[in-house]
C-alpha positions as MATLAB code, in Angstrom:
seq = 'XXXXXXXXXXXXXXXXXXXXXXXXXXXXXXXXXXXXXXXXXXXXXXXXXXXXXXXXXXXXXXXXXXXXXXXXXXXXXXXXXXXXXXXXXXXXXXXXXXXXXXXXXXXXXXXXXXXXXXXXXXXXXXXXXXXXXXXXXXXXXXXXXXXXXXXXXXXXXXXXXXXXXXXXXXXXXXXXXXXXXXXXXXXXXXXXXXXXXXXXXXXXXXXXXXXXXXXXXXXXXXXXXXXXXXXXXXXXXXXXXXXXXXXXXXXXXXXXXXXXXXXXXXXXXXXXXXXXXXXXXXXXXX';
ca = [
     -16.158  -13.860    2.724;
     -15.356  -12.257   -0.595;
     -18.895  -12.223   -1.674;
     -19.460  -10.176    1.707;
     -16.775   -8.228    0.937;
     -17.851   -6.474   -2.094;
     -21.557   -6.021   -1.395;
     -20.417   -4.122    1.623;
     -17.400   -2.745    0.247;
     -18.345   -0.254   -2.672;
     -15.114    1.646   -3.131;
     -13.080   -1.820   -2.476;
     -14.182   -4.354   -4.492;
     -11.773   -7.097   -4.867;
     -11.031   -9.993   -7.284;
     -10.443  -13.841   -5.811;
      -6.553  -13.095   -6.141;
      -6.561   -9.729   -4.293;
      -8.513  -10.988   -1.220;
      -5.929  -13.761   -1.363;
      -3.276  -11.508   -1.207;
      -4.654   -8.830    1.504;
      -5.960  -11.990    3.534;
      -4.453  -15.456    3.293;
      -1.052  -14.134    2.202;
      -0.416  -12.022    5.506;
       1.830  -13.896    7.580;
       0.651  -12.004   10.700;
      -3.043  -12.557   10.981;
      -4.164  -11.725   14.494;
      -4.923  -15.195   16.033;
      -4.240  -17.135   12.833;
      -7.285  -16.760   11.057;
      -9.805  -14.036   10.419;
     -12.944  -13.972   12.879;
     -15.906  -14.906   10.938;
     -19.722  -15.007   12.128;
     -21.688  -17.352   10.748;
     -25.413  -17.707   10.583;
     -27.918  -20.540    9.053;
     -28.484  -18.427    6.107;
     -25.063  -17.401    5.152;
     -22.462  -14.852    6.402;
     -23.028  -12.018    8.419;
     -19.310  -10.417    8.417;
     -16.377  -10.974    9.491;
     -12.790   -9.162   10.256;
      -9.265   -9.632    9.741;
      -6.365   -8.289   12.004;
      -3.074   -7.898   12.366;
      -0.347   -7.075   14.916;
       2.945   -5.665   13.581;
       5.051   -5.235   16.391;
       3.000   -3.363   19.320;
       0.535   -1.868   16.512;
      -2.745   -3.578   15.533;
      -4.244   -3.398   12.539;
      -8.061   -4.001   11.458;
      -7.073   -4.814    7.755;
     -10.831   -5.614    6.427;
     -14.255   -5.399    8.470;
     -17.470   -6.142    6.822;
     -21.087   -7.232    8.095;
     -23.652   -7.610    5.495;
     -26.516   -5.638    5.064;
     -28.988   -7.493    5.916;
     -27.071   -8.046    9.487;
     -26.562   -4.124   10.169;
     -27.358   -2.864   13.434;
     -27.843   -6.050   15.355;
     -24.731   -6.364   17.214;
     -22.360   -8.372   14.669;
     -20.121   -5.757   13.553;
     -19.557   -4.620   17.622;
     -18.653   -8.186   18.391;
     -16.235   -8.532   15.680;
     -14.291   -5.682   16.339;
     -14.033   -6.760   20.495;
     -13.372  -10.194   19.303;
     -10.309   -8.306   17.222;
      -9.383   -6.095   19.854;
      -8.955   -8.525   22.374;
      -6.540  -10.706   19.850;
      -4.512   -7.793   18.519;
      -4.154   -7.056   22.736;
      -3.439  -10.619   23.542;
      -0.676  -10.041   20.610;
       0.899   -7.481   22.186;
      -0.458   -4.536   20.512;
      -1.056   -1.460   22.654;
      -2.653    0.879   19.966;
      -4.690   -0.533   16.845;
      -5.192    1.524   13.409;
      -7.511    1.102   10.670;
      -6.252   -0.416    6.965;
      -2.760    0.874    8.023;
      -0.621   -2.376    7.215;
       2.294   -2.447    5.366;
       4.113   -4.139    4.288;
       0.648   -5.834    3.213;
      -2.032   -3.518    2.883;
      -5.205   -2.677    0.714;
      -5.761    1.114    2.113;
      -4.017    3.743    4.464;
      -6.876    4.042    6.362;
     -10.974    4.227    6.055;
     -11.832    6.052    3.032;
     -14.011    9.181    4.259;
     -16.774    8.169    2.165;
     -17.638    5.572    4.204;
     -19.855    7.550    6.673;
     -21.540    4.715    8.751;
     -18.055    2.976    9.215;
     -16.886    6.178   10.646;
     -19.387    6.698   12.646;
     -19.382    3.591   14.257;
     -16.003    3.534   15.140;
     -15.703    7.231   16.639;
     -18.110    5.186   19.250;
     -16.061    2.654   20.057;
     -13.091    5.203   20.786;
     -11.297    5.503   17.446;
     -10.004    9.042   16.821;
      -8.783   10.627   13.994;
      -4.945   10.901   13.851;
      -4.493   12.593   10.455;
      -5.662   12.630    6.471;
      -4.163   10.688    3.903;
      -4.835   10.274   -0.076;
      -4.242    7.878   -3.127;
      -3.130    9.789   -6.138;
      -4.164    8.822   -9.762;
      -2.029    8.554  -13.044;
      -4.071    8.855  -16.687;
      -1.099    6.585  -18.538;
      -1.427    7.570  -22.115;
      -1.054    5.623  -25.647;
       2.673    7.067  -26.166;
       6.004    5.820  -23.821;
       6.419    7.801  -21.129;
      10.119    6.988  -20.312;
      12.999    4.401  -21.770;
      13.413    1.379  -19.923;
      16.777    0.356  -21.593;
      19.571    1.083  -18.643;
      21.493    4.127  -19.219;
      22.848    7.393  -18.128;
      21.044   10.315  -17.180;
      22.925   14.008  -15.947;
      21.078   16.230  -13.295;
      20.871   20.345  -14.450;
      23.973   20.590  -11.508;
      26.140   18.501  -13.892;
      26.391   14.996  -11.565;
      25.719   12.014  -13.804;
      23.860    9.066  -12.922;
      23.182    5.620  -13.902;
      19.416    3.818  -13.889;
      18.614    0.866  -14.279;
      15.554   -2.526  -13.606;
      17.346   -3.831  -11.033;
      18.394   -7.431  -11.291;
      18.918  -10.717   -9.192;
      22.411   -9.310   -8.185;
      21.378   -6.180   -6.906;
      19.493   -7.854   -4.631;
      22.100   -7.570   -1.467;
      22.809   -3.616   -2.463;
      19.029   -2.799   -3.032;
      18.341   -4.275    0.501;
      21.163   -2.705    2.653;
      20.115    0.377    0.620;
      16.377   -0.087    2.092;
      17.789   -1.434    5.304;
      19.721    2.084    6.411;
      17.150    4.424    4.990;
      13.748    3.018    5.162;
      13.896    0.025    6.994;
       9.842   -0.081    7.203;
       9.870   -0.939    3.497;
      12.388   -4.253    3.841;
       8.892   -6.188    2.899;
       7.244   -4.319    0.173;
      10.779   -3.921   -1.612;
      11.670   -7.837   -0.973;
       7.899   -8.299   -2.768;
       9.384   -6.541   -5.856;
      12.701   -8.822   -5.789;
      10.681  -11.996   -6.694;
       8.539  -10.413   -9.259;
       9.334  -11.257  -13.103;
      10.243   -8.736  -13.954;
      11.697   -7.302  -10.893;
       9.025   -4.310  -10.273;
      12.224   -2.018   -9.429;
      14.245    0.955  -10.848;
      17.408    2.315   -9.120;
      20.002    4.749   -9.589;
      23.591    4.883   -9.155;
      26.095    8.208   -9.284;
      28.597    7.949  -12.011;
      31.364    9.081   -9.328;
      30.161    6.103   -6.297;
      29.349    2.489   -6.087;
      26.381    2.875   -3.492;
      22.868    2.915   -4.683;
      21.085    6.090   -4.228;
      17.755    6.313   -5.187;
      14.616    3.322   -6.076;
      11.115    3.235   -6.998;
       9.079    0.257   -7.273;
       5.539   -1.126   -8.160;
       3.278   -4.384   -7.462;
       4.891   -4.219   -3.998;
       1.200   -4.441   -3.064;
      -2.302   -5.309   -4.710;
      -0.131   -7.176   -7.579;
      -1.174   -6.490  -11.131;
      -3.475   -3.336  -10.211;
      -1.263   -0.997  -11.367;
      -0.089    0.152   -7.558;
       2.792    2.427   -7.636;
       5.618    3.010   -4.703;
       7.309    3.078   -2.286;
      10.342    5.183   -3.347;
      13.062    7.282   -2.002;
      15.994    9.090   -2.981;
      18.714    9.276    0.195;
      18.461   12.940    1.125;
      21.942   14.104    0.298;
      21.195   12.790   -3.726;
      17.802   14.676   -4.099;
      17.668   17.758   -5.687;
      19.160   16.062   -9.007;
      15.598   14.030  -10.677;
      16.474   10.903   -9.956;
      13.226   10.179   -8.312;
      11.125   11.463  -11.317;
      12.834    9.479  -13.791;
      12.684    6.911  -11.621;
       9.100    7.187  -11.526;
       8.555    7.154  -15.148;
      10.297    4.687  -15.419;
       7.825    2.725  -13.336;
       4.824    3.972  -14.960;
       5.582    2.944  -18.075;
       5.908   -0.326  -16.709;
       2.504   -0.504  -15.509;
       1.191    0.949  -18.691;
       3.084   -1.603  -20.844;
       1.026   -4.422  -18.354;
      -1.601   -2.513  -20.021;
      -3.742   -0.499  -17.286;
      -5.077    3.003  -17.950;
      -4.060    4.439  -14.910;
      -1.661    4.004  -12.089;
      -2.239    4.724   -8.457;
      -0.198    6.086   -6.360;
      -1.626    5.548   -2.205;
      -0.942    6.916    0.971;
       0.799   10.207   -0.604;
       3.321   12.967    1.096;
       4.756   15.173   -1.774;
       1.208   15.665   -3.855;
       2.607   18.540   -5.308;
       6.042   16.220   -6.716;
       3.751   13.533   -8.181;
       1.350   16.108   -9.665;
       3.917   17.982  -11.450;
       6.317   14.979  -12.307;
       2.990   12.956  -13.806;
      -0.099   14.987  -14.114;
      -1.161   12.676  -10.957;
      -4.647   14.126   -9.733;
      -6.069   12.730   -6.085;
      -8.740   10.273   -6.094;
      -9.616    9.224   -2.831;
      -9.089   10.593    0.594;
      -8.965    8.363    3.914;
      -9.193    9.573    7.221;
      -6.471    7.566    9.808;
      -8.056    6.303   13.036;
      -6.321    4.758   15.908;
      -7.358    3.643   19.400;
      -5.526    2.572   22.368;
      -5.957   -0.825   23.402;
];
């Protein structure tokens, strides 16, 4: 499966560990398994799906090249689509799946791919992007905890958080973003904990976070973060951010990326981040 994979897969390729992690480490694999066709001289694709409440997700699709255009790659995808239905989804996306995902959605350059599913009734819902960081030879940030004051005068505290933060960190992620409750419990059992957050001088709540290896561990994979909205305004989430990156450039990668962006202009100015890919999000109702 991996070997098919990355022959068909040229933007994607992927190490033993990293299909482990975007395959066999998914607790929600549509039917329990991926869908594999098999032939007497080897593989001719396969797909993997998930349903995540009453939204499916084709995670990975891939027929070999020597199989294109004979009918395997339209049988996968109805053998998917009837297990993501028999799951209870009602719509399914493409590469869409936190909190365990590899993209946020099929990257444009893929032309056949697209193609072939505008045929089968996919349509495009929006445009996403990953973002890229150049990390250079110098530190970027302090990692030591300590005390930072906003240009409005309110002091804060940052920190890695520990072990003990754990309960905090989580009700924080629970009443803001509760869609992140996996990625962010992903960070908890790193070593180190893959988390930064801040705390006002003048409260006991956490207030801000950013985190990293929350997905495709060890690649250098930045986010999520937040800042509650009534905190931003004061920087937290850029030193947060820094903070981060010069995590991932102490694990010693050139670049960091951060995917499925909203505020390009925030990351851009905070880090110099440039875009690097651009996927287009396709859904279908089941």
């Amino acid at each position: 499966m991996l070997a098919c994979w990355n022959a068909s897969s040229r933007f994607d390729a992927l190490s033993p560990e990293l299909f482990h992690e975007n395959v066999w480490a998914d607790p929600d694999l549509a039917g329990g398994a991926p869908f594999v066709d098999i032939r007497d001289d080897g593989l001719a694709g396969f797909g993997v799906a998930v349903v995540r409440g009453q939204r499916g997700v084709i995670k990975m699709y891939a027929v070999a090249r020597p199989w294109w255009r004979q009918g395997i790659g339209t049988a996968l995808v109805d053998a998917l689509e009837d297990a993501m239905r028999t799951g209870g989804a009602s719509v399914v996306r493409l590469g869409e799946s936190p909190p365990n995902y590899l993209t946020p959605g099929l990257d444009v350059r893929y032309e056949a791919a697209g193609a072939f599913f505008r045929r089968r009734g996919y349509v495009k819902i929006g445009m996403t992007m990953n973002l890229e960081v150049a990390l250079p030879d110098h530190p970027m940030s302090s990692l030591e905890a300590g005390s930072m004051t906003s240009a409005s005068g309110a002091s804060f505290h940052v920190w890695r958080a520990s072990p003990d933060d754990r309960d905090r960190v989580l009700h924080l992620i629970d009443e803001h973003w509760p869609a992140w409750r996996g990625e962010i419990e992903r960070t908890l059992s790193n070593s180190p904990l893959s988390l930064h957050v801040a705390q006002p001088d003048t409260a006991a709540e956490l207030v801000a976070f950013a985190a990293y290896d929350a997905n495709n561990h060890g690649t250098g994979w930045f986010g999520p973060m937040g800042t509650v909205p009534e905190w931003e305004g004061h920087g937290l989430g850029r030193a947060l951010l820094l903070r981060c990156l010069e995590d991932i450039r102490q694990q010693g990668h050139p670049k960091a990326t951060i995917p499925w962006v909203g505020p390009v202009g925030f990351y851009h100015d905070a880090a110099g981040a440039q875009v690097s890919r651009v996927f287009m999000r396709m859904e279908k109702a089941l």
